[in-house]
Short mmCIF file of C-alpha atoms and ligand atoms in Angstrom, two decimals:
data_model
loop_
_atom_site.label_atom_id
_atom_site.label_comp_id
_atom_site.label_asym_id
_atom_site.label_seq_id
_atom_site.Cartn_x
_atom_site.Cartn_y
_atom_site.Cartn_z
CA UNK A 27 -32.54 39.95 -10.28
CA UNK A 28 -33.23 39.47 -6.54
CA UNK A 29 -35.96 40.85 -4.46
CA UNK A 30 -33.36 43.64 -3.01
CA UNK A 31 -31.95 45.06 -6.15
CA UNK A 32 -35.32 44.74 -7.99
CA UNK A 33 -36.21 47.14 -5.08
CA UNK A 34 -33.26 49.42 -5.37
CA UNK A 35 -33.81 49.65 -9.15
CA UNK A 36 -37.53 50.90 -8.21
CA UNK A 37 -36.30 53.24 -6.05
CA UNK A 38 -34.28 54.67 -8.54
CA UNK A 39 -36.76 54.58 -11.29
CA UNK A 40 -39.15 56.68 -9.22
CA UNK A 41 -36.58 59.30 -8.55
CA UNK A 42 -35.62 59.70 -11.80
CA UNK A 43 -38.94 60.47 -12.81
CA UNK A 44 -39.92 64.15 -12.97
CA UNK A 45 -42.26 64.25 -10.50
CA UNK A 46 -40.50 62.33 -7.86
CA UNK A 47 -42.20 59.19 -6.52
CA UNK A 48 -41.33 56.38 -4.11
CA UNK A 49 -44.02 53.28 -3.51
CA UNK A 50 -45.48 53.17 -0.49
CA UNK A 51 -44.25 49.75 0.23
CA UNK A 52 -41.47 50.99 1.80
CA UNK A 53 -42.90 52.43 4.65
CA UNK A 54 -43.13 49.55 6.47
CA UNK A 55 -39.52 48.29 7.93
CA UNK A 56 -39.79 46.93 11.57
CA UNK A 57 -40.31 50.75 13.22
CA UNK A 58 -42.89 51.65 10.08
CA UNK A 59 -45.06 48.45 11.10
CA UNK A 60 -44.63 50.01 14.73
CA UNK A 61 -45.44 53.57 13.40
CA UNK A 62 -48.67 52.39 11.34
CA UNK A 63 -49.85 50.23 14.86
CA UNK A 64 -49.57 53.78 16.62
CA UNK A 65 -52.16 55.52 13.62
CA UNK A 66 -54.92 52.85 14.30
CA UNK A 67 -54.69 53.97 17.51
CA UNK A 68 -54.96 57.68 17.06
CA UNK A 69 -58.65 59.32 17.77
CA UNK A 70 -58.27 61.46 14.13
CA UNK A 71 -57.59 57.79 12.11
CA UNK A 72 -60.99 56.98 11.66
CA UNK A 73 -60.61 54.04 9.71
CA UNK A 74 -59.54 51.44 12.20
CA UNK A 75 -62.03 51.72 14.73
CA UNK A 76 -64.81 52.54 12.21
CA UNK A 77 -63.40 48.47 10.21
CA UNK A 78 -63.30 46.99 13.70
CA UNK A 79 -66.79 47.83 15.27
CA UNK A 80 -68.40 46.87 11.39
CA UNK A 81 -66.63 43.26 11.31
CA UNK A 82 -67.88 43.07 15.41
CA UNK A 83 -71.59 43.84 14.09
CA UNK A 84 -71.65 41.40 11.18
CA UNK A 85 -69.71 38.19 11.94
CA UNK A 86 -72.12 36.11 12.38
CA UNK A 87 -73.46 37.28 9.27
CA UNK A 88 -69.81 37.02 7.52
CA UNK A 89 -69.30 33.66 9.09
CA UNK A 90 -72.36 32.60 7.44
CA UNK A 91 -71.11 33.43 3.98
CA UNK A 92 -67.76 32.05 4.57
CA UNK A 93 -69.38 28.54 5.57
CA UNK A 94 -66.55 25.94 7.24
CA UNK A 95 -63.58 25.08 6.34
CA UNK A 96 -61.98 27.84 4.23
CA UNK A 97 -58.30 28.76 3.65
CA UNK A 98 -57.99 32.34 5.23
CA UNK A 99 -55.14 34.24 3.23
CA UNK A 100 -54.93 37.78 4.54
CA UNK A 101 -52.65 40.19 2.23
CA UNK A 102 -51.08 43.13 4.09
CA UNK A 103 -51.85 41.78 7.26
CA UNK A 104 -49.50 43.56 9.61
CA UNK A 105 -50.26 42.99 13.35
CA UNK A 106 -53.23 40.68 12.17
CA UNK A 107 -55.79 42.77 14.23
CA UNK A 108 -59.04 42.82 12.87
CA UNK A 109 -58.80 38.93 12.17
CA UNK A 110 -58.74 37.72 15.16
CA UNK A 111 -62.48 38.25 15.29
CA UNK A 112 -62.32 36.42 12.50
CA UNK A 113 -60.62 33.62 13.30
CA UNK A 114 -62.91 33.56 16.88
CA UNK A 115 -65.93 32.90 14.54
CA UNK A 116 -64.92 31.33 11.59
CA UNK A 117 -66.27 27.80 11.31
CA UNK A 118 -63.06 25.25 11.40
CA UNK A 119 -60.97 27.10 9.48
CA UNK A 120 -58.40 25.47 7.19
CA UNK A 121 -55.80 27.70 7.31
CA UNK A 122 -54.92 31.35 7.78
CA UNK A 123 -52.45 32.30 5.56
CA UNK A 124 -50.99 36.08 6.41
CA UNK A 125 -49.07 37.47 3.71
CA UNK A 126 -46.80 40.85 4.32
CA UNK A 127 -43.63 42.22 3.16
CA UNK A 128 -42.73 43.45 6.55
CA UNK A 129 -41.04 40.58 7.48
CA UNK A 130 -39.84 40.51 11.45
CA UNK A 131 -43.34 41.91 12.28
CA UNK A 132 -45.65 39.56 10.17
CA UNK A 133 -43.14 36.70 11.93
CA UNK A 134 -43.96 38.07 15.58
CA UNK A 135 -47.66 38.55 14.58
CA UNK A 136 -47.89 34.52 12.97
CA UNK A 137 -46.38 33.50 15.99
CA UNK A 138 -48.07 35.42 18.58
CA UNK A 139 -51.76 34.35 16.31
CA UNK A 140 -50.43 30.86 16.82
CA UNK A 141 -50.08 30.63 20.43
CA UNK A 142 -53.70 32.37 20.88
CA UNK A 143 -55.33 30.14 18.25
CA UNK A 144 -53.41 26.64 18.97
CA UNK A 145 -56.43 24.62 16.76
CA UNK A 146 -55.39 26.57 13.58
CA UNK A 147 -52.68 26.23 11.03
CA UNK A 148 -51.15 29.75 10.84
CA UNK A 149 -48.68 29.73 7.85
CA UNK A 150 -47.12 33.21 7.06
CA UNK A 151 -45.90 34.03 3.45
CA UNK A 152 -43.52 37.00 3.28
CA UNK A 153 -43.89 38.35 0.01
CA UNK A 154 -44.50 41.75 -1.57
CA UNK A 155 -48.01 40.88 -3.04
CA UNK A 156 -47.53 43.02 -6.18
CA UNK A 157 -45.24 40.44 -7.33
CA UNK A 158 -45.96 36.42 -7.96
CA UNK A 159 -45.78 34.56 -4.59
CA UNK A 160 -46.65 30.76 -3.92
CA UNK A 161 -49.39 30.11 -1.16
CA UNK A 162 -48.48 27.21 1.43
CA UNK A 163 -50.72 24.03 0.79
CA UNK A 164 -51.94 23.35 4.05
CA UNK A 165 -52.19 20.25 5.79
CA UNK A 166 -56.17 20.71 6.00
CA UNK A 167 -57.56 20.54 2.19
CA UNK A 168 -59.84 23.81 1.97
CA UNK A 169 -63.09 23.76 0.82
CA UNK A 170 -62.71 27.18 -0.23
CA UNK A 171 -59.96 30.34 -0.16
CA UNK A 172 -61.08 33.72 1.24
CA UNK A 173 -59.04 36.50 0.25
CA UNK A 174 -59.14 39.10 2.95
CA UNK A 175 -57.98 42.26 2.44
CA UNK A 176 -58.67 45.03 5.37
CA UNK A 177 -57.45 48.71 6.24
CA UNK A 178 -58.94 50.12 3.06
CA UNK A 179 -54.96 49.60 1.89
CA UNK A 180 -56.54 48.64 -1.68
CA UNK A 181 -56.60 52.50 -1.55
CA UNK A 182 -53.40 52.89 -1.80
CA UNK A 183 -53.14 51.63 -5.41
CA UNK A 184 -53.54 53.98 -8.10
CA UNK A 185 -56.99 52.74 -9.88
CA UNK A 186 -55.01 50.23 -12.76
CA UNK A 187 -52.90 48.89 -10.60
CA UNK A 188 -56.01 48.43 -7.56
CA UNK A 189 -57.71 45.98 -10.71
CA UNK A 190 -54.61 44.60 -11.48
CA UNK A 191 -54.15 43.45 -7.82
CA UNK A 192 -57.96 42.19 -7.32
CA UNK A 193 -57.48 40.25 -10.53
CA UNK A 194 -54.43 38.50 -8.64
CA UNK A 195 -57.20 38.30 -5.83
CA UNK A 196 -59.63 37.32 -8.21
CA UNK A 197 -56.93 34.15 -9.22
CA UNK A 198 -56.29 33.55 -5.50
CA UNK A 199 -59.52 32.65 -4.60
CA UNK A 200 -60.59 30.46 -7.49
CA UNK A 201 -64.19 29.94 -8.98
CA UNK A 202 -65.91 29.17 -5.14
CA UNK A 203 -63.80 31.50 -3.50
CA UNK A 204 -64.77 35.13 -2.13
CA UNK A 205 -62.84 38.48 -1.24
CA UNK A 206 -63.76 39.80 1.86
CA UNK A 207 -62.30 43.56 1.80
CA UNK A 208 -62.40 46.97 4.02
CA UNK A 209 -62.97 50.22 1.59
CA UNK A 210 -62.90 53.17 2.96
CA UNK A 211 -65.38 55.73 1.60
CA UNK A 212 -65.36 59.57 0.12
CA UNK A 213 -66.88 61.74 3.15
CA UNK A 214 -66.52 65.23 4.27
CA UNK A 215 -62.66 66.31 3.32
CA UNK A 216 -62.10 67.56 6.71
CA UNK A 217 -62.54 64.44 8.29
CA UNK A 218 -60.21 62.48 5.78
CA UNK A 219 -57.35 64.85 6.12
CA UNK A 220 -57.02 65.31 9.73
CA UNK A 221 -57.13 61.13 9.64
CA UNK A 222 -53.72 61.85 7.62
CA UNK A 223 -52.15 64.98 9.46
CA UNK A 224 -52.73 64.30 13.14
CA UNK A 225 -51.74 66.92 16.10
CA UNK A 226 -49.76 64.13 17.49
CA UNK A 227 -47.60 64.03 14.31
CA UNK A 228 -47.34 60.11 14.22
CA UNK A 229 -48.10 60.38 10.57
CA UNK A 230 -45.18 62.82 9.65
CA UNK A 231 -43.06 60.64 11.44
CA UNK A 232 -44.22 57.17 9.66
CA UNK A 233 -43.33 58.98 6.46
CA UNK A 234 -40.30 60.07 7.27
CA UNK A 235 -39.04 56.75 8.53
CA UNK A 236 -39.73 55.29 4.86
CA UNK A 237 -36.24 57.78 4.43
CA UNK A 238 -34.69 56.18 7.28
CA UNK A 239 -35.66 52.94 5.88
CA UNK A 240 -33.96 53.76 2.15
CA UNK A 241 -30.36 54.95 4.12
CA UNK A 242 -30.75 51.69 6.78
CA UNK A 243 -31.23 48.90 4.11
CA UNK A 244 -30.83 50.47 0.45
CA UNK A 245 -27.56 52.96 1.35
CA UNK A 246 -29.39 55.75 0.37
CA UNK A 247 -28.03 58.85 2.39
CA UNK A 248 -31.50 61.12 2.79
CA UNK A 249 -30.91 63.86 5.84
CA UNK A 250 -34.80 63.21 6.88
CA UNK A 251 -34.96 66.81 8.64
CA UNK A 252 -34.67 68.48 5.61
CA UNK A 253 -38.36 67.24 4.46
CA UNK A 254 -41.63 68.42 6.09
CA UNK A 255 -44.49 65.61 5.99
CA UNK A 256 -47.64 67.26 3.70
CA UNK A 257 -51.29 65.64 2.94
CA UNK A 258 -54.06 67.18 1.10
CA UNK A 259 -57.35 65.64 -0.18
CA UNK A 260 -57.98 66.18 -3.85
CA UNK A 261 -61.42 65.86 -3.96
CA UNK A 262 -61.94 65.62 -7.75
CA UNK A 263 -59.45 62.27 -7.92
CA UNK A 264 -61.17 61.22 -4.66
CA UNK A 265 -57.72 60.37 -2.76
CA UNK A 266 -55.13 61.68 -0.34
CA UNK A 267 -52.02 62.79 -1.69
CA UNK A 268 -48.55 62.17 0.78
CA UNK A 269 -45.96 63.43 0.25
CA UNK A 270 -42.00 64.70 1.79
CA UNK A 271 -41.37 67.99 0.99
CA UNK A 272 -37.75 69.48 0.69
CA UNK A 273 -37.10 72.49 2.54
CA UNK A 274 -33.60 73.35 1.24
CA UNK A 275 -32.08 72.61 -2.66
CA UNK A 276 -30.13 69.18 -1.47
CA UNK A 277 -28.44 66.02 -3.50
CA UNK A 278 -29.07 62.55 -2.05
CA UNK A 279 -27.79 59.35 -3.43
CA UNK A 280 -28.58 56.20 -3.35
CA UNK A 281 -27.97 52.85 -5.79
CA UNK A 282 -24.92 55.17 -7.29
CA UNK A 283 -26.99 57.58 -8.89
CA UNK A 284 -27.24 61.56 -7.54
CA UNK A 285 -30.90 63.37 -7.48
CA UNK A 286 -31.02 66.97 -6.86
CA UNK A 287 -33.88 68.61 -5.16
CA UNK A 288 -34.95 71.81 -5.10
CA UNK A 289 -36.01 73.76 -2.15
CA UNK A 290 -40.19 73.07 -2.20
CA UNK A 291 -39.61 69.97 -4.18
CA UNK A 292 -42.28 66.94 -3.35
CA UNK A 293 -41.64 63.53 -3.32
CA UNK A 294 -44.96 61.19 -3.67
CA UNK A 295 -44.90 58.53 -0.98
CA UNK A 296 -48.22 57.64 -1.10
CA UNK A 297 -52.12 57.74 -2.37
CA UNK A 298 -55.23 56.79 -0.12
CA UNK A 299 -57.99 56.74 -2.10
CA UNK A 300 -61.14 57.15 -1.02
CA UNK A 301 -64.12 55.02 -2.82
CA UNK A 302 -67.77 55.66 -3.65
CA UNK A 303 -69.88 52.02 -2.98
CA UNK A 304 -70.83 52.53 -7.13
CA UNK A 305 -67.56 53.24 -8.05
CA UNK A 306 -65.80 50.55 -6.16
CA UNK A 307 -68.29 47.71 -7.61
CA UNK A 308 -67.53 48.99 -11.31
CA UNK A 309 -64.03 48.71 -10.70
CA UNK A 310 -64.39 45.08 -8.61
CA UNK A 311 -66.58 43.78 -11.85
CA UNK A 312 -63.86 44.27 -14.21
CA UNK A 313 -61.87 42.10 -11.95
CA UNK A 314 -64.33 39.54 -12.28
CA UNK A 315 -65.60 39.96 -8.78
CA UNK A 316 -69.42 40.45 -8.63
CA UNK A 317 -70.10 42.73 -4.27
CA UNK A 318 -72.20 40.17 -2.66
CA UNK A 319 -72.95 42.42 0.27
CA UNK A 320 -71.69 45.83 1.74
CA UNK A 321 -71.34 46.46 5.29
CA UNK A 322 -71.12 50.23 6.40
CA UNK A 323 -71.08 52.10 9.83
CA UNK A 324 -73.68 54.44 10.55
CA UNK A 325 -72.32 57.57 9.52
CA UNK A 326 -71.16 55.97 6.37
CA UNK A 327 -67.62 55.99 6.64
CA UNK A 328 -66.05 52.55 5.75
CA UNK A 329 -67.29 49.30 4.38
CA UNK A 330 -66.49 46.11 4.20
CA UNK A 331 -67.64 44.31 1.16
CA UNK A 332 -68.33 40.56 0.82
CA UNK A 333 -67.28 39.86 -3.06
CA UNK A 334 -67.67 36.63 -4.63
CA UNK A 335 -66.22 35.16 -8.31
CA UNK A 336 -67.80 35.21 -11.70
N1 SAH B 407 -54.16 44.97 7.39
C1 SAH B 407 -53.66 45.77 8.50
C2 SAH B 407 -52.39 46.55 8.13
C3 SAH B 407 -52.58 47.62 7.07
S1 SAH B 407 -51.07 48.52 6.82
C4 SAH B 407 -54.74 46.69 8.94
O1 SAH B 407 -55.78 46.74 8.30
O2 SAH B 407 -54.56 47.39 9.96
C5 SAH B 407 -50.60 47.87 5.26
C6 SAH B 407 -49.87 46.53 5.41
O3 SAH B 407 -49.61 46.03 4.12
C7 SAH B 407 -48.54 46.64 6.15
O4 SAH B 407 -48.44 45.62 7.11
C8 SAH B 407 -47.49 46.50 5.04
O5 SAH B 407 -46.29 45.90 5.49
C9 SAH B 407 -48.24 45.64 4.02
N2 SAH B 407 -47.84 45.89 2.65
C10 SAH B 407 -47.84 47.07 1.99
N3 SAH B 407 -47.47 46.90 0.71
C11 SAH B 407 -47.21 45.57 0.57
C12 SAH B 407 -46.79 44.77 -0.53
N4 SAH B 407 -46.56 45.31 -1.72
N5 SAH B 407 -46.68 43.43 -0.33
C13 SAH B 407 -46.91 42.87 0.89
N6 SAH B 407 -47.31 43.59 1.96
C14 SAH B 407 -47.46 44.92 1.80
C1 AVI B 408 -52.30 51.11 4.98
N1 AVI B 408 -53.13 52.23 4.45
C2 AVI B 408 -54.49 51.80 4.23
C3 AVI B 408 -53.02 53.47 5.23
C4 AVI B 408 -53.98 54.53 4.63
O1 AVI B 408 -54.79 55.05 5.40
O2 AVI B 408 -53.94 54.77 3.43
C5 AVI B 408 -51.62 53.99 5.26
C6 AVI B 408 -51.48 55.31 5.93
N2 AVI B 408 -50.83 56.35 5.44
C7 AVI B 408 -50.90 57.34 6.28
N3 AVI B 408 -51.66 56.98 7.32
C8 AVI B 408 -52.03 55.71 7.11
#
């Protein structure tokens, strides 16, 4: 089965399921990547800022632990933001490997990398990362791989399938390697759900498009203005909960299959979990990562955690 119709038969899958559900993956077509650049820049979505100013404070410190001449392979790394401060301190880096299944925007981003950091071998992989992808040998042996993983989008696995994907990490990175990840952290619930329902409705609209994106490249025939964006905290699971909400009892179609929905009915786009330092190192050690070091803002926000093999 190819890439496309394994994704057209998950689509289906998760809409034939009784609670509806559609992976979050497909957000990000060209305009989702756009929409998700336009969150980091909102003043409600915390998370971006908080990452950036923490990996400013400690790269010295993260260079350090890193030492010279490591393969950099970012997964999810969209417009490649927070590494370039990375890549401006790293010590003669290898390669820097940026993995995303987004493809025209992880292209644009490799390129635009390359022409700002000439001395580096930039070598993009588009892949979805949940799946087995090679890794590009590059022309610079590495000493070491670094698995970075930023934007806290580890929370957006549910917990067995966030192991499953730092064991992959785990694999990646090999017995001298390291994962160098962003985490964001449980904190007052107000805070986290106005990060995830801002008054400038960029948010609504980046999970609507994933609709736009089914009809544009999987024929699906969704009418997106009969759903209403909705995300609550649930405290006790620790995560946000996203979702599209029908407002009228509707059929769409897609991959020749007909779903009914009924007016009020949800369909799960998406979980952002939110991670306690404790709880996130449990989870990391039975991945067989052992957290080196935790980096946190002062109000205790995000982190970024330095995680080495064992
Ligand atoms: N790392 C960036 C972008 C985070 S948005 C930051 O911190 O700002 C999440 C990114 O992961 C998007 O670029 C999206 O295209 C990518 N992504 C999501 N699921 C993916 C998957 N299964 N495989 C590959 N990339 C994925
Ligand atoms: C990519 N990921 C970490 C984002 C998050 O905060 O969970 C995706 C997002 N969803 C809505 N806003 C941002």
């Amino acid at each position: 089965m190819n890439q496309h119709s394994s994704d057209l038969a998950e689509i289906v899958a998760g809409l034939s399921e009784p609670a509806k559900r559609i992976s979050p993956k497909f957000f990000y077509d060209e305009r989702g990547s756009q929409l998700f650049d336009a969150i980091t820049r909102l003043p409600e979505y915390y998370l971006t800022e908080t990452e950036i100013g923490i990996m400013f404070e400690n790269v010295h410190e993260i260079a350090e632990l890193v030492g010279p001449q490591a393969s950099l392979i970012e997964f999810g790394s969209g417009s490649s933001l927070k590494t370039r401060v990375l890549l401006q301190h790293l010590n003669s880096l290898a390669a820097y490997v940026p993995v995303d299944i987004s493809e025209d925007h992880l292209l644009a981003s490799a390129k635009q990398i390359q022409s700002e950091f000439p001395e580096i071998e930039v070598a993009p992989v588009v892949a979805d990362f949940t799946r087995p992808f090679d890794l590009p040998q590059p022309a610079i042996m590495p000493l070491r791989n670094i698995v970075y993983f930023p934007g806290s989008t580890i929370g957006n696995f549910e917990r067995d399938d966030a192991e499953a994907l730092l064991r992959v990490m785990r694999l990646e990175a090999k017995d001298n390697g390291a994962l160098l990840i962003g985490v964001d952290l449980q904190k007052d619930p107000a805070i986290i759900e106005a990060a995830y329902n801002d008054s400038a409705g960029i948010t609504a609209k980046f999970n609507l498009n994933m609709l736009q994106h089914l009809n544009n490249d999987y024929g699906a025939d969704f009418d997106a203005h009969a759903f209403e964006h909705d995300a609550n905290y649930d405290e006790d699971e620790g995560r946000v909960v996203i979702r599209l909400i029908s407002q009228a009892k509707h059929q769409v179609s897609i991959g020749g299959e007909t779903f009914a929905l009924d007016d009020g009915e949800a369909i799960l786009t998406e979980y952002s979990h939110k991670y306690t330092l404790d709880g996130f190192a449990a989870m990391a050690a039975k991945a067989g990562f052992r957290v080196e070091k935790v980096w946190t803002d002062a109000r205790q926000l995000f982190s970024v955690q330095y995680l080495v093999a064992v």
